[in-house]
Coordinates of N, CA and C in Angstrom, one line a residue:
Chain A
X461 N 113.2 122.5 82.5 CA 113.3 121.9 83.9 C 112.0 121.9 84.6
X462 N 112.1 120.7 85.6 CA 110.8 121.0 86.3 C 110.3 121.9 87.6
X463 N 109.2 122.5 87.8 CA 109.1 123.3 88.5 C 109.1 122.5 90.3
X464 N 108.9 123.4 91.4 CA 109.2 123.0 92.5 C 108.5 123.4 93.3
X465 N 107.7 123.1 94.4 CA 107.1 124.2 95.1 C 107.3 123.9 96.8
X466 N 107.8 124.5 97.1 CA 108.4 125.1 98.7 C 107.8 125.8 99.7
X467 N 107.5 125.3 100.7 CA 106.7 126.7 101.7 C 107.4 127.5 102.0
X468 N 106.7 128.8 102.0 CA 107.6 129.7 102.2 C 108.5 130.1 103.5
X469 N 108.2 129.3 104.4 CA 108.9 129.7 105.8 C 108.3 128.2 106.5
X470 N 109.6 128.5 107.4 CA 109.6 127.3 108.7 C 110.3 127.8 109.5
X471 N 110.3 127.1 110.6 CA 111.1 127.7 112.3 C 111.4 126.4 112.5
X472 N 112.3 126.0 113.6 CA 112.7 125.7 113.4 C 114.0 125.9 115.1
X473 N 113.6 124.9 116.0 CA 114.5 124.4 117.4 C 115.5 124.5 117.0
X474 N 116.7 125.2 118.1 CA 118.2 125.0 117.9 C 118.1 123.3 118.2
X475 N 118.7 122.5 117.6 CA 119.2 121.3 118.3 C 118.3 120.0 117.6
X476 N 117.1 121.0 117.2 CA 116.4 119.5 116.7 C 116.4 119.6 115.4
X477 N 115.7 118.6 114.6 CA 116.0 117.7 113.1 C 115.0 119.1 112.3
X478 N 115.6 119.8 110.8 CA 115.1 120.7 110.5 C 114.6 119.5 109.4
X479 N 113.0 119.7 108.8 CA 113.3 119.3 107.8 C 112.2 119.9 106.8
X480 N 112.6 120.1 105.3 CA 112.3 120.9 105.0 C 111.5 120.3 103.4
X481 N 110.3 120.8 103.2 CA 109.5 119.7 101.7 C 109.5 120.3 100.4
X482 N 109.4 119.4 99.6 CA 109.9 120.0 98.2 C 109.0 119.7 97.4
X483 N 107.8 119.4 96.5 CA 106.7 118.7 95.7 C 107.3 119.4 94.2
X484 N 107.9 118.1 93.7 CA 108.4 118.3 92.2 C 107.4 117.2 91.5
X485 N 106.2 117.7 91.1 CA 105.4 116.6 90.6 C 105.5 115.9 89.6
X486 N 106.2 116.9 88.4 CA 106.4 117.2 87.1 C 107.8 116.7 86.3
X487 N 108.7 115.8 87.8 CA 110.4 115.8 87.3 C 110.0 114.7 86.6
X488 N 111.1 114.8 85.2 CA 111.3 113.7 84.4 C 112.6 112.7 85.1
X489 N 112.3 111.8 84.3 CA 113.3 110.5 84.5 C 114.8 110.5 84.4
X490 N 115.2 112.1 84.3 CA 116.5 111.8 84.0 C 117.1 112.7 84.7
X491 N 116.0 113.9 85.6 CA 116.7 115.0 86.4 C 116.6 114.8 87.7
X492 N 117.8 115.3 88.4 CA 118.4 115.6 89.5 C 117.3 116.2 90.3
X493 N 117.9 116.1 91.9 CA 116.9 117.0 92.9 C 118.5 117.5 93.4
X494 N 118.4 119.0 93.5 CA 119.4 119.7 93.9 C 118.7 120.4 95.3
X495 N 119.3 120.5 96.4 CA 119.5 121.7 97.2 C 120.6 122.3 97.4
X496 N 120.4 124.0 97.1 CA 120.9 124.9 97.9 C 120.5 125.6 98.8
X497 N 121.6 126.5 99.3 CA 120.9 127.9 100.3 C 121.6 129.0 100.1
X498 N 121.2 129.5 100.8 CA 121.6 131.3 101.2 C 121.8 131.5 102.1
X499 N 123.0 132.3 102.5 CA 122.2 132.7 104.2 C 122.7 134.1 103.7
X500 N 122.0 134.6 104.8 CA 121.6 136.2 104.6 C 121.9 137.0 102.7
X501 N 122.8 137.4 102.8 CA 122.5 137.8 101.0 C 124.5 137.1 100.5
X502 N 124.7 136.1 101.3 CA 125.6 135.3 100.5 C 125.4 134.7 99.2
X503 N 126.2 134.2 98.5 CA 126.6 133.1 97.4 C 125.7 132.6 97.7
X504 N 124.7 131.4 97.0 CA 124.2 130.3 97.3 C 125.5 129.0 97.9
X505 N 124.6 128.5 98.5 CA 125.7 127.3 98.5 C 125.1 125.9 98.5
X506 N 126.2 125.1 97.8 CA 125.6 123.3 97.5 C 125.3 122.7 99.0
X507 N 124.3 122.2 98.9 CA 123.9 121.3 100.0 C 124.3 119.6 99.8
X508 N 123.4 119.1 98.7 CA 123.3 117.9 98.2 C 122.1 117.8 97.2
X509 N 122.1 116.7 96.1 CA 121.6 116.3 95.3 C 121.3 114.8 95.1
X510 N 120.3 114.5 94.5 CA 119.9 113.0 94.3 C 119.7 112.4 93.1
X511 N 119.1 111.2 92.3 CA 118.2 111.1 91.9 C 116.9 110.3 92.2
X512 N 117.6 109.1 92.7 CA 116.0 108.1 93.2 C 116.2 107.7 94.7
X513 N 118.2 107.6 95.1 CA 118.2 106.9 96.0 C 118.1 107.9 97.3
X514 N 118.2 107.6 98.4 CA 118.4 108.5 99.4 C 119.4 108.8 99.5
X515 N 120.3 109.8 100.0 CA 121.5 110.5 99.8 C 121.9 111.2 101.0
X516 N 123.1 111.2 101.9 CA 123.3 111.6 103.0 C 125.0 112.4 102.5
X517 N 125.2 113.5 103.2 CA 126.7 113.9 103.4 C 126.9 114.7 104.8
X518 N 128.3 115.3 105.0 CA 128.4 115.9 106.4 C 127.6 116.9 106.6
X519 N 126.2 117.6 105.9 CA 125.8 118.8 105.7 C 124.4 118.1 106.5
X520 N 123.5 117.1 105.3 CA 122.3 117.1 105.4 C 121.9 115.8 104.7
X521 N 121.0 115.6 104.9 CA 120.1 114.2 104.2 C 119.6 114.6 103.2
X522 N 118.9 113.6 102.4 CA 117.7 113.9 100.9 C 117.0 112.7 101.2
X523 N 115.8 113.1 101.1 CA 114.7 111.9 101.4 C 113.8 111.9 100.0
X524 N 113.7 111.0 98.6 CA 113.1 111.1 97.9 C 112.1 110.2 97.6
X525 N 110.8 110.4 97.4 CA 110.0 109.6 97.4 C 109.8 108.4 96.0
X526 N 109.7 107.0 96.5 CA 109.8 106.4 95.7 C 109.0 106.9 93.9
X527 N 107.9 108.0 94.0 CA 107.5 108.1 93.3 C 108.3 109.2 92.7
X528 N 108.9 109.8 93.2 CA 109.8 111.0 93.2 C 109.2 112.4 93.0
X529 N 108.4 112.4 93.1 CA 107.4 113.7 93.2 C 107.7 114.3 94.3
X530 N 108.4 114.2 95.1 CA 108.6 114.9 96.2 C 109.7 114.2 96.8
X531 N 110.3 115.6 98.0 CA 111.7 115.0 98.4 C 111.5 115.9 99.8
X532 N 112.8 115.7 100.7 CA 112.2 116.2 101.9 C 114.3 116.3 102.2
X533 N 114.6 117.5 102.5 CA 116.2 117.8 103.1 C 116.0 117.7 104.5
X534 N 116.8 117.2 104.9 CA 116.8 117.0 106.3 C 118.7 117.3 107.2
X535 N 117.9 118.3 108.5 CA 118.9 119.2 108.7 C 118.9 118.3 110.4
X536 N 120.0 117.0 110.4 CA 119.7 116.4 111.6 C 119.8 117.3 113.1
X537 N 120.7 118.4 112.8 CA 120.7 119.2 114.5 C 120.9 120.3 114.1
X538 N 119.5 121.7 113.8 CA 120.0 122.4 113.2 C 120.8 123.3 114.2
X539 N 121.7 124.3 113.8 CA 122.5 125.3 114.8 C 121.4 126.9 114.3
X540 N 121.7 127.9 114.7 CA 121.5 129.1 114.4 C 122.2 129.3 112.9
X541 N 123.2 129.1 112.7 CA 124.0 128.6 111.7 C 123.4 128.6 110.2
X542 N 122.3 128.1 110.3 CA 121.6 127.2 109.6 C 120.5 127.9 108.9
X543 N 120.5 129.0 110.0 CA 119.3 130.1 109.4 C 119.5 130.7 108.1
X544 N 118.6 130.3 107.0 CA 119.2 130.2 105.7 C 117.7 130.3 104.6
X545 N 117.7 131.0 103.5 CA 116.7 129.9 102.5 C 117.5 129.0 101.6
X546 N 116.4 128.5 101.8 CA 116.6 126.9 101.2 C 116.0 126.5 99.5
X547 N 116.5 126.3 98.6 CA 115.9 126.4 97.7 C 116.4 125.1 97.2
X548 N 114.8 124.3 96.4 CA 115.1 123.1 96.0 C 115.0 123.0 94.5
X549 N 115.8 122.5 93.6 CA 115.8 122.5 92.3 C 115.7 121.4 91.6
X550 N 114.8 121.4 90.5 CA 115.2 120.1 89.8 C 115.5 120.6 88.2
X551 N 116.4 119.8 88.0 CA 116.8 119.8 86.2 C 118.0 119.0 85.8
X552 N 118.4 119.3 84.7 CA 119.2 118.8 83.8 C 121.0 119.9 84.1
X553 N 120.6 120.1 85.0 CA 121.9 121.3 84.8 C 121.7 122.8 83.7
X554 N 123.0 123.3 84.0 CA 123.1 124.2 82.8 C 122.3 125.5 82.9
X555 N 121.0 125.2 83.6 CA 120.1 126.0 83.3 C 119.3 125.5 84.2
X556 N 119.8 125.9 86.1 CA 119.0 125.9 87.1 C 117.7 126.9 87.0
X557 N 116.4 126.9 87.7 CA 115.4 127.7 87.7 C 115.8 127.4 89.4
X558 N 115.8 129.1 90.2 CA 115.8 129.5 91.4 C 114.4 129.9 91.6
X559 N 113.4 129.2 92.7 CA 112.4 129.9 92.8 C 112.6 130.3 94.2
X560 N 111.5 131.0 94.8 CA 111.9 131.8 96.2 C 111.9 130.9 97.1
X561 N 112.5 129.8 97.2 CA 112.8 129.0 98.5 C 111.7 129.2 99.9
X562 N 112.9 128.4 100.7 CA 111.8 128.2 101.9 C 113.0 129.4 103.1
X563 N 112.5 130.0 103.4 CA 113.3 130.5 104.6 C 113.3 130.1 105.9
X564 N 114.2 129.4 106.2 CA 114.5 128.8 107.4 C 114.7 129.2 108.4
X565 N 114.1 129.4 109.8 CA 114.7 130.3 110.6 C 114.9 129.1 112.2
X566 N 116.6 129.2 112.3 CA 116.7 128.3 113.5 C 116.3 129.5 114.5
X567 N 115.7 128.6 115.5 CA 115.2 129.6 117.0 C 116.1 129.1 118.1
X568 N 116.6 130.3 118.9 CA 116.9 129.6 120.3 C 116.6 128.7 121.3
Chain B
X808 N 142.8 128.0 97.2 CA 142.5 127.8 96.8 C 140.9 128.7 96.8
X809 N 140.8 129.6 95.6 CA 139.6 130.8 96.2 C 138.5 130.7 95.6
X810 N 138.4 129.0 94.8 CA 136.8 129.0 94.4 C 136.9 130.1 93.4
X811 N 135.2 130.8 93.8 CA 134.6 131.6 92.8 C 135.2 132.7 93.1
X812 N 135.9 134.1 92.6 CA 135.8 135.5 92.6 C 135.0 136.4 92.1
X813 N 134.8 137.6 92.2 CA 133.5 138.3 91.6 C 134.5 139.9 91.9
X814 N 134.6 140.7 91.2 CA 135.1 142.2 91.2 C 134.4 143.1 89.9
X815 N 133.7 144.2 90.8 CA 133.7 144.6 92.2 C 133.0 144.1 93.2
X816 N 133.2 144.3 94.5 CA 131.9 144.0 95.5 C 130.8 144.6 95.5
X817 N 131.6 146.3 95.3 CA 130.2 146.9 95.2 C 130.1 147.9 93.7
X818 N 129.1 148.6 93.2 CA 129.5 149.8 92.3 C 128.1 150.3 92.1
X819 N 128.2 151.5 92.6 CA 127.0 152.5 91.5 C 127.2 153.3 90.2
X820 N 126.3 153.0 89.4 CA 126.1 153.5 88.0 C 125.2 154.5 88.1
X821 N 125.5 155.5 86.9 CA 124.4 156.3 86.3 C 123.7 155.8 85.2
X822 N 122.8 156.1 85.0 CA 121.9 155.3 83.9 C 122.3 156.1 82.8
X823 N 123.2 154.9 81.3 CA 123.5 155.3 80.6 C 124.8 154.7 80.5
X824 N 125.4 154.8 81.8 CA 127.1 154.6 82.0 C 127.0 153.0 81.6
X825 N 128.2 152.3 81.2 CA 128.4 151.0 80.9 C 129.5 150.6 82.2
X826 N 129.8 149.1 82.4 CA 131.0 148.9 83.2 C 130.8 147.0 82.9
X827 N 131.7 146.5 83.2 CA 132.2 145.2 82.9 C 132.2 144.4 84.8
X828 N 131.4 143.6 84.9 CA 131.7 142.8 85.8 C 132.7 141.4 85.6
X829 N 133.7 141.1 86.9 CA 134.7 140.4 86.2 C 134.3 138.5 87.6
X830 N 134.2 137.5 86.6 CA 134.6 136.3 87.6 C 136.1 135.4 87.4
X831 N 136.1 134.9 87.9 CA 137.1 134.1 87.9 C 137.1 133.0 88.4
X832 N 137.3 131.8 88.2 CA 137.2 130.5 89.0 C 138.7 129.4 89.1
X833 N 138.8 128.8 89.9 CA 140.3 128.0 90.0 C 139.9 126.7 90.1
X834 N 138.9 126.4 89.8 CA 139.0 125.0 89.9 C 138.9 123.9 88.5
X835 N 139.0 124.9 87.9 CA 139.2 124.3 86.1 C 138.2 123.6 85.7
X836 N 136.8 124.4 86.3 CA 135.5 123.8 85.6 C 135.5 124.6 84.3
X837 N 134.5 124.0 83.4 CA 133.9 124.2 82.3 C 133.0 124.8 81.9
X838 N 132.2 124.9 83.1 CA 131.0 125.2 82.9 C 130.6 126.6 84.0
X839 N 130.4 128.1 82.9 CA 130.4 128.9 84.1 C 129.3 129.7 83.8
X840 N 128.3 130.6 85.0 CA 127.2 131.1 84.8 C 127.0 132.4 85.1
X841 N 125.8 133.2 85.1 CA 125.5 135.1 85.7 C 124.0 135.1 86.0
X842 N 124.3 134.8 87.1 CA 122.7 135.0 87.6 C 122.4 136.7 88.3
X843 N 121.4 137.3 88.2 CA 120.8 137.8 88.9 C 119.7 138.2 90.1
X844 N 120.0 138.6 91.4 CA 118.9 138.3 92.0 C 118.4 139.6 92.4
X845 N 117.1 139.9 92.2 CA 116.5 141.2 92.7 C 116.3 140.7 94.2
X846 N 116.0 142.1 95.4 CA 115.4 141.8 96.8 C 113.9 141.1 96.6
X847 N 114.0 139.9 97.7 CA 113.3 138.7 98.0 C 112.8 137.8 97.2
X848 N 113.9 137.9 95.9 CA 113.7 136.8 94.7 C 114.6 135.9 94.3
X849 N 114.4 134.7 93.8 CA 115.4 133.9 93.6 C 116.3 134.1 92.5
X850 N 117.1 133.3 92.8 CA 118.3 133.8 91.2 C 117.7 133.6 90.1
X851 N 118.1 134.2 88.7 CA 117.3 134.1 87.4 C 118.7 134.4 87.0
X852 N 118.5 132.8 85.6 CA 119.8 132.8 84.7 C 119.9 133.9 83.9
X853 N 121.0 134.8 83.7 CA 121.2 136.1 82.7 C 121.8 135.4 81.2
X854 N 123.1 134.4 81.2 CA 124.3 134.1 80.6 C 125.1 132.9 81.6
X855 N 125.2 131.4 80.1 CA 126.0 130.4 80.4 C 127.0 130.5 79.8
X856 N 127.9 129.7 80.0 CA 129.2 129.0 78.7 C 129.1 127.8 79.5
X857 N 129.0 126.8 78.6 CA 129.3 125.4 78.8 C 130.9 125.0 78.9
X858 N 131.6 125.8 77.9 CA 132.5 125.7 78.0 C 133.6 126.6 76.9
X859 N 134.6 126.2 77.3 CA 135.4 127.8 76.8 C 134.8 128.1 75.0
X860 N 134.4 129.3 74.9 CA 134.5 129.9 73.4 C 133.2 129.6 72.9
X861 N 132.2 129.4 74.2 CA 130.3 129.0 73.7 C 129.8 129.8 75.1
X862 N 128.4 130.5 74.7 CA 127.5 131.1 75.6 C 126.8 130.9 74.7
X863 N 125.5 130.9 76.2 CA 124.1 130.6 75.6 C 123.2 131.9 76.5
X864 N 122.2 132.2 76.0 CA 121.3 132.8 76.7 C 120.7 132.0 77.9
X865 N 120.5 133.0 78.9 CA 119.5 132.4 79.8 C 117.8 132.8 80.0
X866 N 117.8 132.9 81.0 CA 116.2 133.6 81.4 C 116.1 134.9 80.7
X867 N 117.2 135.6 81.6 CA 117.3 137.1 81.1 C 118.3 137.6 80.6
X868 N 118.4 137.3 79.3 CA 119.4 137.9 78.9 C 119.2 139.8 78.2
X869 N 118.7 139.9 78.0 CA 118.0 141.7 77.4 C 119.4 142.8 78.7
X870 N 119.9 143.4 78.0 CA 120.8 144.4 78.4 C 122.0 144.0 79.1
X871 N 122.6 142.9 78.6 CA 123.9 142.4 78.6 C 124.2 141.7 77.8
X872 N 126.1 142.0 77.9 CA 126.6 140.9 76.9 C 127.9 140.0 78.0
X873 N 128.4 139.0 77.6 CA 129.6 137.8 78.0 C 130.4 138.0 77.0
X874 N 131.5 137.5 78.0 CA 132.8 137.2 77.3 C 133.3 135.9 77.9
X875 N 133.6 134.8 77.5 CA 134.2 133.8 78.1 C 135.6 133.9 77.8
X876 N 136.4 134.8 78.3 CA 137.8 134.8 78.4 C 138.8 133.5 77.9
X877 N 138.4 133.0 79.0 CA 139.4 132.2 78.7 C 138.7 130.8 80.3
X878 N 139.4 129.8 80.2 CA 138.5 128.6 81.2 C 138.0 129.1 82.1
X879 N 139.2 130.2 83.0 CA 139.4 130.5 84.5 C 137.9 131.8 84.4
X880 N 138.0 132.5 83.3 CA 137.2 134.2 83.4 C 136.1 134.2 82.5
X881 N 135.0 134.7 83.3 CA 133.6 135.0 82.5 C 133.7 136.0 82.7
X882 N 133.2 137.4 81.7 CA 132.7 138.8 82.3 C 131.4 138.8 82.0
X883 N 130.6 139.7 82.3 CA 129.5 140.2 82.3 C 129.6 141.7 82.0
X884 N 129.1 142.3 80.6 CA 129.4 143.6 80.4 C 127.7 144.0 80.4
X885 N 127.5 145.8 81.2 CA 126.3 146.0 80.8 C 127.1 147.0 79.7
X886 N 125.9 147.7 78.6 CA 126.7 148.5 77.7 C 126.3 150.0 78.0
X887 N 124.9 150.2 78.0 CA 124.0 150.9 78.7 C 123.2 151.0 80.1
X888 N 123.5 151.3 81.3 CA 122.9 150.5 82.5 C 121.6 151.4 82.7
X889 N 120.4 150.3 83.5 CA 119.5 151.4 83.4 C 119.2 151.0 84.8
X890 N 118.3 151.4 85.6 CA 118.0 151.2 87.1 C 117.0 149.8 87.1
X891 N 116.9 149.3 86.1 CA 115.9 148.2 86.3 C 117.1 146.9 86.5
X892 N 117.8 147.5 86.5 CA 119.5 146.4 86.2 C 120.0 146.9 87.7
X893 N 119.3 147.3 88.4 CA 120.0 147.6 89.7 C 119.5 146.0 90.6
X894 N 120.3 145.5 91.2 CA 120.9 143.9 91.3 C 121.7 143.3 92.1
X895 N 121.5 142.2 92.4 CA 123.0 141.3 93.2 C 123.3 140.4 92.0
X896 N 124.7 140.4 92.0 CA 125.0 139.4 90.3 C 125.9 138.6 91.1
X897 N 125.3 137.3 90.4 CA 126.5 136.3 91.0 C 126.7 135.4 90.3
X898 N 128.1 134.8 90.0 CA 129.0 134.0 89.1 C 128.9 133.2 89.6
X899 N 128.6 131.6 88.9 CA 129.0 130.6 89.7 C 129.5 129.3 88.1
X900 N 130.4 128.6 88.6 CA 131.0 127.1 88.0 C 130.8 126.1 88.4
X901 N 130.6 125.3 87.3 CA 130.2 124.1 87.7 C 131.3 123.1 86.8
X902 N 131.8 121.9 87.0 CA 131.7 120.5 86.2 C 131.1 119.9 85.9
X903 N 130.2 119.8 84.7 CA 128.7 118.8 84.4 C 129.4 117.4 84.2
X904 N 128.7 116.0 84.7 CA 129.3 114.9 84.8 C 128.1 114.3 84.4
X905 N 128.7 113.0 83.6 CA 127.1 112.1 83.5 C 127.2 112.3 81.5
X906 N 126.4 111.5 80.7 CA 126.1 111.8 79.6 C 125.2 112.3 79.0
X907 N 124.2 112.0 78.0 CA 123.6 112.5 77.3 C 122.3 112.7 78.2
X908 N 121.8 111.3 78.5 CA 120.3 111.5 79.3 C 121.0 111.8 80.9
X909 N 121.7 111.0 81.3 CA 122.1 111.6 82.9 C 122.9 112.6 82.8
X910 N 123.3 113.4 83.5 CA 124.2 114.5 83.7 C 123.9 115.2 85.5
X911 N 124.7 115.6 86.1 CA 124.7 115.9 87.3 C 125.5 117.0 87.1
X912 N 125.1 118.7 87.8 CA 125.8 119.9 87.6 C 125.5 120.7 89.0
X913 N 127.0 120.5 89.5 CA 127.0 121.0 91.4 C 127.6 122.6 91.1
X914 N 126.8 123.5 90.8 CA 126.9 125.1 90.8 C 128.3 125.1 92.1
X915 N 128.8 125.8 92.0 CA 129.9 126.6 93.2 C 130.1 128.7 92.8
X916 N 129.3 129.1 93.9 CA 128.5 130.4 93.8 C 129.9 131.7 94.2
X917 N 129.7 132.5 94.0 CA 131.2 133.3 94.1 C 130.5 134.2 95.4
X918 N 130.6 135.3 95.5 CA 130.3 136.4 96.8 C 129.1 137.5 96.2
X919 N 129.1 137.3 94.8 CA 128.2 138.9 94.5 C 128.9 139.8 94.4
X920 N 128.0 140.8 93.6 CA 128.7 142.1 93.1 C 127.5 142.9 93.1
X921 N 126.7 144.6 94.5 CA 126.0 144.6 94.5 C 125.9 145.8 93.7
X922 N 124.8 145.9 92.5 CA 125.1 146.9 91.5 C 123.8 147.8 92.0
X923 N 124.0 149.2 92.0 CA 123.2 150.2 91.7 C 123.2 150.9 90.8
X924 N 121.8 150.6 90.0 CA 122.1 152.1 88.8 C 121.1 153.4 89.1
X925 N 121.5 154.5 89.2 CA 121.0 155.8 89.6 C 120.1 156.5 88.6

């Protein structure tokens, strides 16, 4: 699977658009872009996933670049709620690689 | 409808002692996993089953073994625990969709089971 690389932290306005970057330079032609999260020492949990096109649900956006080397989740009004890491994945299934995410912190 | 389960929530071991971690899932996926995560690290695969009566190794498999029960139950046995196995373990299922070259696999994560070995 291909690797991912995430900043390690962002902040992040109650109310305004969180959004958060992903540089998968290395994804092959056939793998997924997955986001999850965390909040505090929960389950991870499903965000959304892509492959080329852009991708929206009640959660969050996926912005993938036509080249696909990179992708960008987008959190349109984040709440406190939301304070979370964020981890972005690419692969084939079966055999996710979790690297240390981005930790998101919404501010008052 | 309770998703992923994970028992116990919590447990401390002595180094040496063995114990069986148990999941469960209800939504009649196929495909079920055991990650572990140490403090401020991401999850690392231990043990898959793709599906009932097959496991595969993951990242880290060294000082466990699986059982795929049956669709609903994966366990996670240590035999020997040692403190380097002290951990957050967490079960999660998925349905893989798609074929050979595509396939799409949405993880559904259970609560954790937080282990200490002494």
């Amino acid at each position: 699977d291909a690797k991912t690389t995430q900043p390690p932290s962002m902040d992040c306005a109650e109310g305004r658009a969180a959004n958060l970057p992903c540089n998968h330079s290395t994804i092959s032609g056939n793998e997924y872009v997955y986001w999850y999260r965390q909040i505090h020492s929960q389950g991870p949990q499903y965000i959304i996933h892509g492959l080329k096109n852009n991708e929206t649900n009640e959660m969050a956006s996926l912005i993938i670049t036509e080249d696909r080397k990179s992708s960008t989740l987008i959190l349109p009004h984040a709440t406190l709620r939301d304070t979370a890491v964020y981890y972005c994945i690419v692969g084939l299934g079966q055999n996710f690689v979790f690297g240390p995410g981005t930790r998101l912190s919404v501010l008052p | 409808n309770a998703g992923v389960t994970q028992t116990p929530k919590f447990q401390v071991l002595k180094t040496g002692q063995s114990m069986t971690l148990q999941c469960a899932q209800d939504m009649n996926h196929n495909s079920m996993y055991w990650y572990r995560q140490d403090p401020g690290m991401g999850l690392r695969l231990i043990y898959y089953s793709a599906s009932e009566g097959t496991t595969d190794k993951g990242e880290v498999p060294n000082g466990y073994n699986v059982s795929r029960l049956n669709k609903r139950e994966f366990s996670l046995r240590l035999e020997s625990a040692a403190p380097s196995q002290t951990s957050v373990y967490f079960c999660a299922s998925s349905e893989v969709y798609g074929g050979e070259y595509f396939s799409t696999d949405t993880q559904y994560f259970g609560p954790g089971t937080r282990l200490t070995v002494l």
